[in-house]
mmCIF file of C-alpha atoms and ligand atoms in Angstrom:
data_model
loop_
_atom_site.group_PDB
_atom_site.id
_atom_site.type_symbol
_atom_site.label_atom_id
_atom_site.label_comp_id
_atom_site.label_asym_id
_atom_site.label_seq_id
_atom_site.Cartn_x
_atom_site.Cartn_y
_atom_site.Cartn_z
ATOM 1 C CA MET A 1 -12.232 125.861 -54.612
ATOM 2 C CA GLU A 2 -9.815 128.387 -56.386
ATOM 3 C CA LYS A 3 -6.643 128.780 -54.429
ATOM 4 C CA LYS A 4 -6.552 132.266 -52.501
ATOM 5 C CA ALA A 5 -3.684 134.164 -51.395
ATOM 6 C CA LEU A 6 -2.528 133.123 -47.840
ATOM 7 C CA ASP A 7 -3.747 136.225 -46.138
ATOM 8 C CA THR A 8 -7.196 135.930 -47.652
ATOM 9 C CA SER A 9 -7.462 132.349 -46.554
ATOM 10 C CA ILE A 10 -6.582 133.252 -42.916
ATOM 11 C CA VAL A 11 -9.534 135.501 -42.701
ATOM 12 C CA THR A 12 -12.027 133.342 -44.759
ATOM 13 C CA ALA A 13 -10.931 129.748 -43.895
ATOM 14 C CA GLY A 14 -13.701 127.856 -41.966
ATOM 15 C CA ARG A 15 -16.349 130.486 -42.446
ATOM 16 C CA SER A 16 -18.857 128.406 -44.375
ATOM 17 C CA LYS A 17 -22.629 129.419 -43.638
ATOM 18 C CA LYS A 18 -23.284 125.776 -42.717
ATOM 19 C CA TRP A 19 -21.134 126.274 -39.571
ATOM 20 C CA THR A 20 -21.544 130.089 -38.809
ATOM 21 C CA GLN A 21 -25.145 130.263 -39.381
ATOM 22 C CA LYS A 22 -24.627 133.720 -41.089
ATOM 23 C CA LEU A 23 -22.569 135.161 -37.922
ATOM 24 C CA VAL A 24 -19.125 136.312 -38.875
ATOM 25 C CA ASN A 25 -17.755 133.734 -36.402
ATOM 26 C CA PRO A 26 -19.024 130.327 -35.688
ATOM 27 C CA PRO A 27 -20.980 130.307 -32.446
ATOM 28 C CA VAL A 28 -19.791 128.387 -29.367
ATOM 29 C CA SER A 29 -22.003 125.253 -29.751
ATOM 30 C CA ARG A 30 -21.619 123.172 -26.463
ATOM 31 C CA ALA A 31 -23.215 119.800 -26.695
ATOM 32 C CA SER A 32 -22.964 116.411 -25.175
ATOM 33 C CA THR A 33 -26.350 115.103 -26.308
ATOM 34 C CA ILE A 34 -27.607 115.772 -29.858
ATOM 35 C CA VAL A 35 -31.274 114.895 -30.401
ATOM 36 C CA PHE A 36 -32.731 113.521 -33.341
ATOM 37 C CA ASP A 37 -36.509 113.916 -34.919
ATOM 38 C CA SER A 38 -37.141 110.339 -35.873
ATOM 39 C CA VAL A 39 -35.699 106.926 -35.988
ATOM 40 C CA ALA A 40 -34.837 107.499 -39.711
ATOM 41 C CA ASP A 41 -32.989 110.560 -38.878
ATOM 42 C CA MET A 42 -31.178 108.848 -36.147
ATOM 43 C CA LYS A 43 -30.182 106.027 -38.518
ATOM 44 C CA GLU A 44 -28.947 108.656 -41.148
ATOM 45 C CA SER A 45 -26.981 110.361 -38.713
ATOM 46 C CA ALA A 46 -25.238 107.080 -37.617
ATOM 47 C CA SER A 47 -24.458 105.969 -41.155
ATOM 48 C CA LYS A 48 -22.454 109.204 -41.904
ATOM 49 C CA ARG A 49 -20.923 109.507 -38.452
ATOM 50 C CA MET A 50 -17.628 109.950 -40.216
ATOM 51 C CA ASP A 51 -18.625 113.016 -41.882
ATOM 52 C CA LYS A 52 -18.688 116.570 -40.087
ATOM 53 C CA SER A 53 -22.364 116.083 -38.895
ATOM 54 C CA LEU A 54 -23.897 116.373 -35.530
ATOM 55 C CA PHE A 55 -23.988 113.025 -33.857
ATOM 56 C CA TYR A 56 -22.662 113.104 -30.351
ATOM 57 C CA GLY A 57 -20.877 115.664 -28.560
ATOM 58 C CA ARG A 58 -17.653 113.910 -28.568
ATOM 59 C CA ARG A 59 -17.594 114.018 -32.232
ATOM 60 C CA GLY A 60 -17.546 117.806 -32.259
ATOM 61 C CA THR A 61 -20.220 120.506 -33.112
ATOM 62 C CA ASN A 62 -20.150 123.326 -35.707
ATOM 63 C CA THR A 63 -17.416 125.364 -33.735
ATOM 64 C CA HIS A 64 -14.967 122.322 -34.211
ATOM 65 C CA PHE A 65 -16.070 121.609 -37.546
ATOM 66 C CA ALA A 66 -15.278 125.170 -38.724
ATOM 67 C CA PHE A 67 -11.840 125.078 -36.960
ATOM 68 C CA GLN A 68 -11.191 121.746 -38.512
ATOM 69 C CA ASP A 69 -12.029 123.172 -41.980
ATOM 70 C CA ALA A 70 -9.711 126.187 -41.511
ATOM 71 C CA MET A 71 -6.763 124.043 -40.283
ATOM 72 C CA VAL A 72 -6.942 121.917 -43.338
ATOM 73 C CA GLU A 73 -7.385 124.890 -45.753
ATOM 74 C CA LEU A 74 -4.327 126.618 -44.214
ATOM 75 C CA GLU A 75 -1.986 123.666 -43.275
ATOM 76 C CA GLY A 76 -3.266 121.149 -46.052
ATOM 77 C CA GLY A 77 -4.330 117.493 -45.760
ATOM 78 C CA VAL A 78 -7.728 116.039 -45.870
ATOM 79 C CA GLY A 79 -8.890 115.884 -42.089
ATOM 80 C CA CYS A 80 -7.918 117.413 -38.736
ATOM 81 C CA ALA A 81 -8.312 115.688 -35.205
ATOM 82 C CA LEU A 82 -8.486 117.918 -32.375
ATOM 83 C CA TYR A 83 -6.875 117.243 -28.929
ATOM 84 C CA PRO A 84 -6.975 118.923 -25.426
ATOM 85 C CA CYS A 85 -3.233 119.934 -25.906
ATOM 86 C CA GLY A 86 -0.219 119.524 -28.241
ATOM 87 C CA THR A 87 1.180 116.880 -25.994
ATOM 88 C CA ALA A 88 -2.052 114.717 -26.519
ATOM 89 C CA ALA A 89 -1.735 115.307 -30.188
ATOM 90 C CA ILE A 90 1.842 114.221 -30.383
ATOM 91 C CA SER A 91 1.136 110.920 -28.249
ATOM 92 C CA ASN A 92 -2.003 110.015 -30.035
ATOM 93 C CA ALA A 93 -0.741 110.433 -33.688
ATOM 94 C CA ILE A 94 2.027 108.184 -32.807
ATOM 95 C CA LEU A 95 -0.039 105.765 -30.742
ATOM 96 C CA SER A 96 -2.489 105.331 -33.695
ATOM 97 C CA PHE A 97 0.371 104.098 -35.951
ATOM 98 C CA VAL A 98 2.119 101.653 -33.610
ATOM 99 C CA LYS A 99 1.837 98.283 -32.026
ATOM 100 C CA THR A 100 3.784 96.196 -29.725
ATOM 101 C CA GLY A 101 7.046 95.023 -31.343
ATOM 102 C CA ASP A 102 7.311 98.220 -33.534
ATOM 103 C CA HIS A 103 10.216 100.608 -33.707
ATOM 104 C CA ILE A 104 10.053 104.241 -34.239
ATOM 105 C CA LEU A 105 12.758 106.828 -35.418
ATOM 106 C CA MET A 106 12.545 109.970 -33.107
ATOM 107 C CA VAL A 107 14.509 113.270 -33.761
ATOM 108 C CA ASP A 108 17.230 113.901 -31.018
ATOM 109 C CA GLY A 109 15.847 117.333 -30.687
ATOM 110 C CA ALA A 110 12.208 116.724 -30.086
ATOM 111 C CA TYR A 111 10.148 118.542 -27.499
ATOM 112 C CA GLU A 112 11.047 117.021 -23.978
ATOM 113 C CA PRO A 113 7.623 115.415 -23.281
ATOM 114 C CA THR A 114 7.737 113.934 -26.727
ATOM 115 C CA ARG A 115 11.179 112.128 -25.758
ATOM 116 C CA ASP A 116 9.510 111.229 -22.225
ATOM 117 C CA PHE A 117 6.740 109.739 -23.860
ATOM 118 C CA CYS A 118 8.819 107.408 -26.128
ATOM 119 C CA ASP A 119 10.975 106.510 -23.146
ATOM 120 C CA LYS A 120 8.261 105.658 -20.653
ATOM 121 C CA ILE A 121 4.879 104.642 -22.329
ATOM 122 C CA LEU A 122 6.018 103.561 -25.731
ATOM 123 C CA LYS A 123 8.815 101.429 -23.898
ATOM 124 C CA ASN A 124 6.437 99.819 -21.717
ATOM 125 C CA MET A 125 4.377 98.908 -24.632
ATOM 126 C CA GLY A 126 7.215 97.151 -26.280
ATOM 127 C CA VAL A 127 7.681 99.727 -28.720
ATOM 128 C CA GLU A 128 11.672 100.716 -29.270
ATOM 129 C CA THR A 129 12.755 104.123 -30.098
ATOM 130 C CA THR A 130 15.851 105.052 -31.935
ATOM 131 C CA TYR A 131 16.901 108.827 -31.511
ATOM 132 C CA TYR A 132 18.464 110.315 -34.612
ATOM 133 C CA ASP A 133 20.844 113.433 -35.313
ATOM 134 C CA PRO A 134 18.374 116.061 -36.858
ATOM 135 C CA MET A 135 21.041 116.683 -39.616
ATOM 136 C CA ILE A 136 21.333 113.114 -40.282
ATOM 137 C CA GLY A 137 20.277 113.190 -44.032
ATOM 138 C CA GLU A 138 20.661 110.322 -46.093
ATOM 139 C CA GLY A 139 22.235 108.327 -42.962
ATOM 140 C CA LEU A 140 18.654 107.972 -41.804
ATOM 141 C CA ARG A 141 18.662 104.819 -44.117
ATOM 142 C CA ASP A 142 21.005 102.782 -41.809
ATOM 143 C CA LEU A 143 18.644 103.340 -38.884
ATOM 144 C CA ILE A 144 15.748 101.983 -40.447
ATOM 145 C CA GLN A 145 14.708 98.522 -39.339
ATOM 146 C CA PRO A 146 12.061 95.800 -40.780
ATOM 147 C CA ASN A 147 9.686 96.934 -37.981
ATOM 148 C CA THR A 148 10.182 100.779 -38.131
ATOM 149 C CA SER A 149 6.815 102.053 -38.525
ATOM 150 C CA VAL A 150 6.987 105.900 -37.702
ATOM 151 C CA LEU A 151 9.601 108.780 -38.439
ATOM 152 C CA PHE A 152 9.061 111.563 -36.213
ATOM 153 C CA LEU A 153 10.310 115.119 -37.043
ATOM 154 C CA GLU A 154 10.443 118.190 -35.285
ATOM 155 C CA SER A 155 11.711 121.204 -37.498
ATOM 156 C CA PRO A 156 13.180 123.326 -36.046
ATOM 157 C CA CYS A 157 13.940 121.251 -33.033
ATOM 158 C CA SER A 158 13.068 122.249 -29.538
ATOM 159 C CA ILE A 159 15.623 124.719 -28.023
ATOM 160 C CA THR A 160 18.860 123.975 -30.327
ATOM 161 C CA MET A 161 16.682 124.835 -33.301
ATOM 162 C CA GLU A 162 18.257 122.758 -36.050
ATOM 163 C CA VAL A 163 16.076 122.933 -39.205
ATOM 164 C CA GLN A 164 15.567 119.533 -40.704
ATOM 165 C CA ASP A 165 15.726 118.512 -44.366
ATOM 166 C CA VAL A 166 12.143 117.357 -44.344
ATOM 167 C CA PRO A 167 11.649 116.166 -48.082
ATOM 168 C CA THR A 168 14.871 114.192 -47.808
ATOM 169 C CA LEU A 169 13.964 112.346 -44.702
ATOM 170 C CA ALA A 170 10.538 111.800 -45.804
ATOM 171 C CA ARG A 171 11.564 110.272 -49.257
ATOM 172 C CA ILE A 172 13.760 107.919 -47.398
ATOM 173 C CA ALA A 173 11.027 106.816 -44.949
ATOM 174 C CA HIS A 174 8.337 106.232 -47.868
ATOM 175 C CA GLU A 175 10.795 103.956 -49.706
ATOM 176 C CA GLN A 176 9.872 101.533 -46.684
ATOM 177 C CA ASP A 177 6.347 102.666 -46.142
ATOM 178 C CA ILE A 178 6.910 104.424 -42.912
ATOM 179 C CA VAL A 179 4.591 107.127 -41.783
ATOM 180 C CA VAL A 180 6.251 110.356 -41.570
ATOM 181 C CA MET A 181 4.985 112.597 -38.595
ATOM 182 C CA LEU A 182 5.979 116.367 -38.176
ATOM 183 C CA ASP A 183 5.676 118.487 -35.072
ATOM 184 C CA ASN A 184 5.085 121.648 -37.137
ATOM 185 C CA THR A 185 4.276 124.033 -34.055
ATOM 186 C CA TRP A 186 7.154 126.579 -34.880
ATOM 187 C CA ALA A 187 6.005 127.197 -38.347
ATOM 188 C CA SER A 188 2.474 127.406 -37.261
ATOM 189 C CA PRO A 189 -0.001 126.265 -40.079
ATOM 190 C CA ILE A 190 1.323 129.021 -42.276
ATOM 191 C CA ASN A 191 5.012 129.234 -42.651
ATOM 192 C CA PHE A 192 5.871 125.499 -43.513
ATOM 193 C CA GLN A 193 3.421 123.540 -45.757
ATOM 194 C CA PRO A 194 3.966 120.157 -44.463
ATOM 195 C CA PHE A 195 2.015 118.001 -47.066
ATOM 196 C CA GLU A 196 3.954 119.441 -49.781
ATOM 197 C CA HIS A 197 7.250 118.355 -48.288
ATOM 198 C CA GLY A 198 6.263 114.783 -47.929
ATOM 199 C CA VAL A 199 4.911 114.681 -44.427
ATOM 200 C CA ASP A 200 1.830 112.322 -43.686
ATOM 201 C CA ILE A 201 0.541 113.810 -40.263
ATOM 202 C CA SER A 202 1.533 117.329 -39.193
ATOM 203 C CA VAL A 203 0.878 118.174 -35.458
ATOM 204 C CA GLN A 204 0.406 121.570 -33.842
ATOM 205 C CA ALA A 205 0.704 122.534 -30.199
ATOM 206 C CA ALA A 206 -2.212 125.266 -31.171
ATOM 207 C CA THR A 207 -1.439 126.304 -27.597
ATOM 208 C CA LYS A 208 1.338 128.403 -28.870
ATOM 209 C CA TYR A 209 0.853 130.720 -32.014
ATOM 210 C CA VAL A 210 -2.543 129.479 -33.221
ATOM 211 C CA VAL A 211 -4.216 130.604 -29.906
ATOM 212 C CA GLY A 212 -1.653 133.262 -29.693
ATOM 213 C CA HIS A 213 -2.653 134.718 -26.396
ATOM 214 C CA SER A 214 -1.530 132.483 -23.762
ATOM 215 C CA ASP A 215 -4.862 131.528 -22.504
ATOM 216 C CA VAL A 216 -5.777 127.965 -23.915
ATOM 217 C CA MET A 217 -4.413 124.756 -24.231
ATOM 218 C CA LEU A 218 -5.137 122.927 -27.599
ATOM 219 C CA GLY A 219 -3.721 120.401 -30.202
ATOM 220 C CA THR A 220 -4.261 119.557 -33.799
ATOM 221 C CA ALA A 221 -3.065 116.676 -35.994
ATOM 222 C CA THR A 222 -3.564 117.258 -39.693
ATOM 223 C CA ALA A 223 -3.415 114.149 -42.064
ATOM 224 C CA ASN A 224 -3.197 113.325 -45.604
ATOM 225 C CA ALA A 225 -5.414 110.844 -47.263
ATOM 226 C CA ARG A 226 -3.105 107.779 -46.710
ATOM 227 C CA CYS A 227 -3.563 108.383 -42.785
ATOM 228 C CA TRP A 228 -6.689 110.381 -42.068
ATOM 229 C CA ASP A 229 -9.215 107.393 -41.421
ATOM 230 C CA GLN A 230 -6.901 105.512 -38.965
ATOM 231 C CA LEU A 231 -5.828 108.622 -37.202
ATOM 232 C CA ARG A 232 -9.541 109.977 -36.700
ATOM 233 C CA GLU A 233 -10.831 106.500 -35.842
ATOM 234 C CA ASN A 234 -8.012 105.801 -33.277
ATOM 235 C CA SER A 235 -8.053 109.079 -31.624
ATOM 236 C CA TYR A 236 -11.752 108.915 -31.307
ATOM 237 C CA LEU A 237 -11.534 105.468 -29.699
ATOM 238 C CA MET A 238 -8.850 107.058 -27.445
ATOM 239 C CA GLY A 239 -11.551 109.565 -26.241
ATOM 240 C CA GLN A 240 -9.975 112.709 -27.375
ATOM 241 C CA CYS A 241 -12.462 115.760 -27.497
ATOM 242 C CA THR A 242 -12.151 119.350 -26.954
ATOM 243 C CA SER A 243 -14.137 122.194 -25.313
ATOM 244 C CA PRO A 244 -16.082 124.330 -27.932
ATOM 245 C CA ASP A 245 -14.993 127.578 -25.927
ATOM 246 C CA ASP A 246 -11.325 126.654 -26.266
ATOM 247 C CA VAL A 247 -11.594 125.893 -30.108
ATOM 248 C CA TYR A 248 -13.566 129.206 -30.443
ATOM 249 C CA LEU A 249 -10.616 131.047 -29.159
ATOM 250 C CA ALA A 250 -8.133 129.212 -31.122
ATOM 251 C CA MET A 251 -10.399 130.132 -34.116
ATOM 252 C CA ARG A 252 -10.267 133.712 -33.173
ATOM 253 C CA GLY A 253 -6.445 133.686 -32.669
ATOM 254 C CA LEU A 254 -6.124 132.240 -36.080
ATOM 255 C CA ARG A 255 -7.511 135.320 -37.837
ATOM 256 C CA THR A 256 -4.669 137.423 -36.885
ATOM 257 C CA LEU A 257 -2.024 134.874 -37.046
ATOM 258 C CA GLY A 258 -0.556 136.381 -40.322
ATOM 259 C CA VAL A 259 -0.031 139.810 -38.938
ATOM 260 C CA ARG A 260 1.270 138.641 -35.611
ATOM 261 C CA LEU A 261 3.870 136.397 -37.070
ATOM 262 C CA LYS A 262 5.153 139.220 -39.172
ATOM 263 C CA GLN A 263 5.468 141.418 -36.212
ATOM 264 C CA HIS A 264 7.001 138.662 -34.183
ATOM 265 C CA GLU A 265 9.492 137.824 -37.015
ATOM 266 C CA LYS A 266 10.454 141.439 -37.556
ATOM 267 C CA ASN A 267 10.899 142.060 -33.759
ATOM 268 C CA ALA A 268 13.044 138.842 -33.159
ATOM 269 C CA LEU A 269 15.335 139.434 -36.225
ATOM 270 C CA ARG A 270 16.110 142.748 -34.690
ATOM 271 C CA VAL A 271 17.019 141.249 -31.242
ATOM 272 C CA ALA A 272 18.802 138.194 -32.875
ATOM 273 C CA HIS A 273 21.191 140.590 -35.054
ATOM 274 C CA TRP A 274 21.801 142.754 -31.918
ATOM 275 C CA LEU A 275 22.674 139.569 -29.786
ATOM 276 C CA ALA A 276 24.858 138.204 -32.560
ATOM 277 C CA GLU A 277 27.232 141.129 -32.036
ATOM 278 C CA ARG A 278 27.419 140.899 -28.351
ATOM 279 C CA ASP A 279 30.730 139.685 -26.695
ATOM 280 C CA GLU A 280 28.744 137.281 -24.164
ATOM 281 C CA VAL A 281 27.027 135.382 -26.940
ATOM 282 C CA ASP A 282 28.995 132.481 -28.787
ATOM 283 C CA HIS A 283 26.270 132.253 -31.466
ATOM 284 C CA VAL A 284 22.670 132.773 -32.340
ATOM 285 C CA ARG A 285 20.359 129.781 -33.225
ATOM 286 C CA HIS A 286 17.807 131.580 -35.207
ATOM 287 C CA PRO A 287 16.507 129.599 -38.224
ATOM 288 C CA ALA A 288 16.679 132.605 -40.436
ATOM 289 C CA LEU A 289 20.305 133.234 -39.639
ATOM 290 C CA PRO A 290 23.402 131.322 -41.178
ATOM 291 C CA SER A 291 24.737 130.543 -37.776
ATOM 292 C CA CYS A 292 21.691 128.045 -37.280
ATOM 293 C CA GLU A 293 22.084 124.539 -38.115
ATOM 294 C CA GLY A 294 19.876 123.696 -41.275
ATOM 295 C CA HIS A 295 19.442 127.371 -42.246
ATOM 296 C CA GLU A 296 19.684 126.530 -45.769
ATOM 297 C CA PHE A 297 16.586 124.090 -45.393
ATOM 298 C CA PHE A 298 14.897 127.216 -43.748
ATOM 299 C CA LYS A 299 15.575 129.259 -46.640
ATOM 300 C CA ARG A 300 14.580 126.663 -49.180
ATOM 301 C CA ASP A 301 11.339 125.415 -47.423
ATOM 302 C CA PHE A 302 9.917 128.142 -45.177
ATOM 303 C CA LYS A 303 7.847 131.055 -45.979
ATOM 304 C CA GLY A 304 9.056 133.073 -42.837
ATOM 305 C CA SER A 305 10.023 132.903 -39.132
ATOM 306 C CA ASN A 306 8.622 134.141 -35.928
ATOM 307 C CA GLY A 307 9.695 135.402 -32.347
ATOM 308 C CA LEU A 308 11.189 131.924 -30.988
ATOM 309 C CA PHE A 309 15.063 131.204 -31.088
ATOM 310 C CA SER A 310 17.879 130.559 -28.745
ATOM 311 C CA LEU A 311 21.518 131.319 -28.466
ATOM 312 C CA VAL A 312 24.786 129.929 -27.059
ATOM 313 C CA LEU A 313 26.722 132.008 -24.561
ATOM 314 C CA ASN A 314 30.460 132.021 -24.403
ATOM 315 C CA ARG A 315 30.619 131.279 -20.816
ATOM 316 C CA GLY A 316 28.470 131.473 -17.669
ATOM 317 C CA ASN A 317 27.462 129.684 -14.468
ATOM 318 C CA THR A 318 24.120 129.411 -12.409
ATOM 319 C CA GLU A 319 24.744 132.542 -10.382
ATOM 320 C CA ALA A 320 25.331 134.737 -13.318
ATOM 321 C CA LEU A 321 22.316 133.166 -15.325
ATOM 322 C CA THR A 322 20.274 133.847 -12.250
ATOM 323 C CA ALA A 323 21.347 137.465 -12.013
ATOM 324 C CA LEU A 324 20.503 137.959 -15.439
ATOM 325 C CA LEU A 325 17.025 136.339 -15.407
ATOM 326 C CA ASP A 326 15.848 137.602 -12.055
ATOM 327 C CA GLY A 327 16.106 141.176 -12.879
ATOM 328 C CA MET A 328 14.422 141.230 -16.241
ATOM 329 C CA GLU A 329 11.581 143.755 -16.798
ATOM 330 C CA HIS A 330 9.999 143.077 -20.021
ATOM 331 C CA PHE A 331 10.934 139.222 -20.240
ATOM 332 C CA SER A 332 8.953 136.982 -18.155
ATOM 333 C CA MET A 333 10.244 133.293 -17.322
ATOM 334 C CA GLY A 334 7.880 130.466 -18.530
ATOM 335 C CA TYR A 335 8.094 127.207 -20.311
ATOM 336 C CA SER A 336 5.605 128.071 -23.202
ATOM 337 C CA TRP A 337 5.645 130.500 -26.046
ATOM 338 C CA GLY A 338 3.514 131.888 -29.018
ATOM 339 C CA GLY A 339 1.702 134.449 -27.075
ATOM 340 C CA PHE A 340 1.896 138.181 -27.582
ATOM 341 C CA GLU A 341 4.455 138.491 -24.497
ATOM 342 C CA SER A 342 8.224 138.113 -24.665
ATOM 343 C CA LEU A 343 9.717 135.067 -22.546
ATOM 344 C CA ILE A 344 13.230 133.920 -21.609
ATOM 345 C CA LEU A 345 14.633 130.934 -20.092
ATOM 346 C CA ALA A 346 17.993 129.275 -19.563
ATOM 347 C CA ASN A 347 19.350 125.798 -20.523
ATOM 348 C CA GLU A 348 22.380 125.042 -18.601
ATOM 349 C CA ASN A 349 22.999 121.625 -20.017
ATOM 350 C CA ILE A 350 21.195 120.930 -23.210
ATOM 351 C CA ASN A 351 22.919 117.456 -23.340
ATOM 352 C CA ASN A 352 20.607 116.195 -20.574
ATOM 353 C CA LEU A 353 18.112 116.162 -23.431
ATOM 354 C CA ARG A 354 20.216 114.686 -26.269
ATOM 355 C CA THR A 355 21.299 111.118 -26.780
ATOM 356 C CA ALA A 356 22.015 110.582 -30.564
ATOM 357 C CA LYS A 357 24.476 113.556 -30.787
ATOM 358 C CA LYS A 358 25.678 115.554 -28.084
ATOM 359 C CA LYS A 359 26.278 119.044 -28.468
ATOM 360 C CA ASP A 360 29.900 120.725 -27.906
ATOM 361 C CA PHE A 361 28.626 124.050 -26.921
ATOM 362 C CA ALA A 362 30.971 126.859 -25.555
ATOM 363 C CA GLY A 363 28.451 127.789 -22.472
ATOM 364 C CA PRO A 364 24.892 127.671 -21.473
ATOM 365 C CA MET A 365 21.753 128.454 -23.644
ATOM 366 C CA LEU A 366 19.139 130.988 -23.522
ATOM 367 C CA ARG A 367 15.840 130.712 -25.297
ATOM 368 C CA LEU A 368 14.052 133.743 -25.936
ATOM 369 C CA HIS A 369 10.508 134.288 -27.390
ATOM 370 C CA ILE A 370 10.263 137.838 -28.820
ATOM 371 C CA GLY A 371 6.673 139.156 -28.182
ATOM 372 C CA LEU A 372 5.075 142.354 -29.726
ATOM 373 C CA GLU A 373 6.696 144.890 -27.619
ATOM 374 C CA ASP A 374 9.042 147.485 -28.942
ATOM 375 C CA PRO A 375 12.201 145.718 -29.664
ATOM 376 C CA GLU A 376 14.209 148.472 -28.297
ATOM 377 C CA ASP A 377 12.919 148.148 -24.973
ATOM 378 C CA LEU A 378 13.545 144.332 -25.170
ATOM 379 C CA ILE A 379 17.156 144.993 -26.210
ATOM 380 C CA ARG A 380 17.599 147.423 -23.448
ATOM 381 C CA ASP A 381 16.305 144.721 -20.887
ATOM 382 C CA LEU A 382 18.952 142.238 -22.247
ATOM 383 C CA GLU A 383 21.821 144.819 -22.133
ATOM 384 C CA LEU A 384 21.010 145.314 -18.312
ATOM 385 C CA GLY A 385 20.786 141.642 -18.048
ATOM 386 C CA PHE A 386 24.104 141.184 -19.387
ATOM 387 C CA GLU A 387 25.485 143.689 -17.152
ATOM 388 C CA ARG A 388 24.388 141.792 -14.002
ATOM 389 C CA PHE A 389 25.583 138.591 -15.757
ATOM 390 C CA ASN A 390 29.123 140.040 -16.266
ATOM 391 C CA ALA A 391 29.338 141.557 -12.748
ATOM 392 C CA VAL A 392 28.864 137.976 -11.302
ATOM 393 C CA LEU A 393 31.459 136.501 -13.551
ATOM 394 C CA ASN A 394 34.006 139.293 -13.098
ATOM 395 C CA ARG A 395 33.605 139.250 -9.455
ATOM 396 C CA ASP A 396 34.491 135.518 -9.694
ATOM 397 C CA GLU A 397 37.625 136.189 -11.639
ATOM 398 C CA ARG A 398 39.015 138.691 -9.276
HETATM 399 C C1 LIG B 401 4.481 123.555 -26.279
HETATM 400 C C2 LIG B 401 5.030 122.379 -27.497
HETATM 401 C C3 LIG B 401 4.314 121.087 -27.513
HETATM 402 C C4 LIG B 401 3.271 120.652 -26.477
HETATM 403 O O1 LIG B 401 2.087 121.562 -26.490
HETATM 404 P P1 LIG B 401 1.056 121.551 -25.099
HETATM 405 O O2 LIG B 401 -0.244 121.995 -25.753
HETATM 406 O O3 LIG B 401 1.859 122.418 -24.191
HETATM 407 O O4 LIG B 401 0.984 120.288 -24.702
HETATM 408 C C5 LIG B 401 4.679 120.344 -28.549
HETATM 409 N N1 LIG B 401 5.772 120.626 -29.476
HETATM 410 C C6 LIG B 401 6.437 121.905 -29.288
HETATM 411 C C7 LIG B 401 7.336 122.168 -30.375
HETATM 412 C C8 LIG B 401 6.077 122.817 -28.229
HETATM 413 O O5 LIG B 401 6.565 123.881 -28.277
#
C-alpha cells in the first residue's frame, strides 16, 4: 500500500470493505458462536485460525479486525492484540515474555499499577524487577543480567513526565536479545512511532486518547514480526477478549484523534506557559518545554504533544492543596485523562512511587489534563485556585 499522509490514514485506516460490508463504519458484530456450512468449511477455518477470520467469538469479529488493522496502520508493527483495559495489555505483554527465574528492567516512572504488577504478581512468580532511572542512557548496560528478558519503557513517564531516549535504550537491550516494550499511551498511536525507534511491543491504554470520551476501558498491544506470534498466542491462552461495542467506540474515537490532539496541544501549551510564569510554580514538566527532563528527546522523536502535563509547586501543604482543588469550576478531579474534559489532581510526595532515583522537588506536584474548553476559562479557574491556595499558606505564616 502506498504511504498516506497521517491525517488521511486516520480517516481511512481499517475501513476495508471486507470488514465494513460497504458501510462507512464496521458494524458492531456481536458473537460467541460462529456457525459453519460444512465439515470442510469448519476445517478450513481451523487451519487459518491465526488469520483474521471468523472462528470463535473470543478470536474477534469484523469489528475487532477493523480496529486491529487501523491500529497497525497508524502505530506500526504487524499485529495488534486487544485487551479489556490498558493494565491488562501491560500485564499480558510482560507475562507473554517472562518465565520463572527471569529478570526485567522497569522504568522508575512507570504507571503505578505497572509497578504494583511487578512488585506483586511477577515477584510471586519468581521474576525479579530492577527499576531504572528513566534518564539512565548508556548506564542501562550495567543493570542487564544474563537472565534479563524484558526492558519496559514508559515515555513520558507517569506524573513526572521524563521523556526517555528510546532508540538508545532499545539498541542496548537488543545487543542482549532483550524484548523492548513501551507504554506509548501519552503519544497515542500518532505522535510517536515506536517501531521506528526500536520498540518490539507498544502498549496503549486506548481508554485515554484513542477512545477520547471517558466512556470505555480498552487496551492494545501492537507487536513487530519478532514478537507478534508469541504475544498473540499467549494473550489468547490467557483468555483476553473485548466487547465489539467497546471496540466500535474506540474506532469512532480514533477518527477524530488527529484534530482532538492538535486542540489539546494548543490549549495545554497556552496553560503551561501561563503556569511557568506563576510565583507559586517551581517548574512545569511538559515534554514540549525545556524545563522537562528529556525535552531534547521529545524534540527529536515526537510529532507533537497533547493535553497532559505536570508541574512542581514552590511550596504547599495538604490544606492549601485541598483549598485549591475543592473549589475548581472547570477542572474535575479524577485519575484518568485523555477525554475531552479537563482534570486535575495533586501528588504530595512523588517519592512514594520512585525507588531507583528519588526526586528532590521544591514542593508538591499537580497534574493537569487540559481538555477542549477555552483555555482562558481554565486559566481563570487556576488563578482563583492559587488565590485560595495562597490564602491558606499566608494565614499559616501570620
Ligand atoms: C491509564 C494508563 C494505563 C492503564 O490503562 P487502563 O485502561 O486504565 O487500565 C496504562 N498506562 C498509562 C500511561 C496510563 O495513563
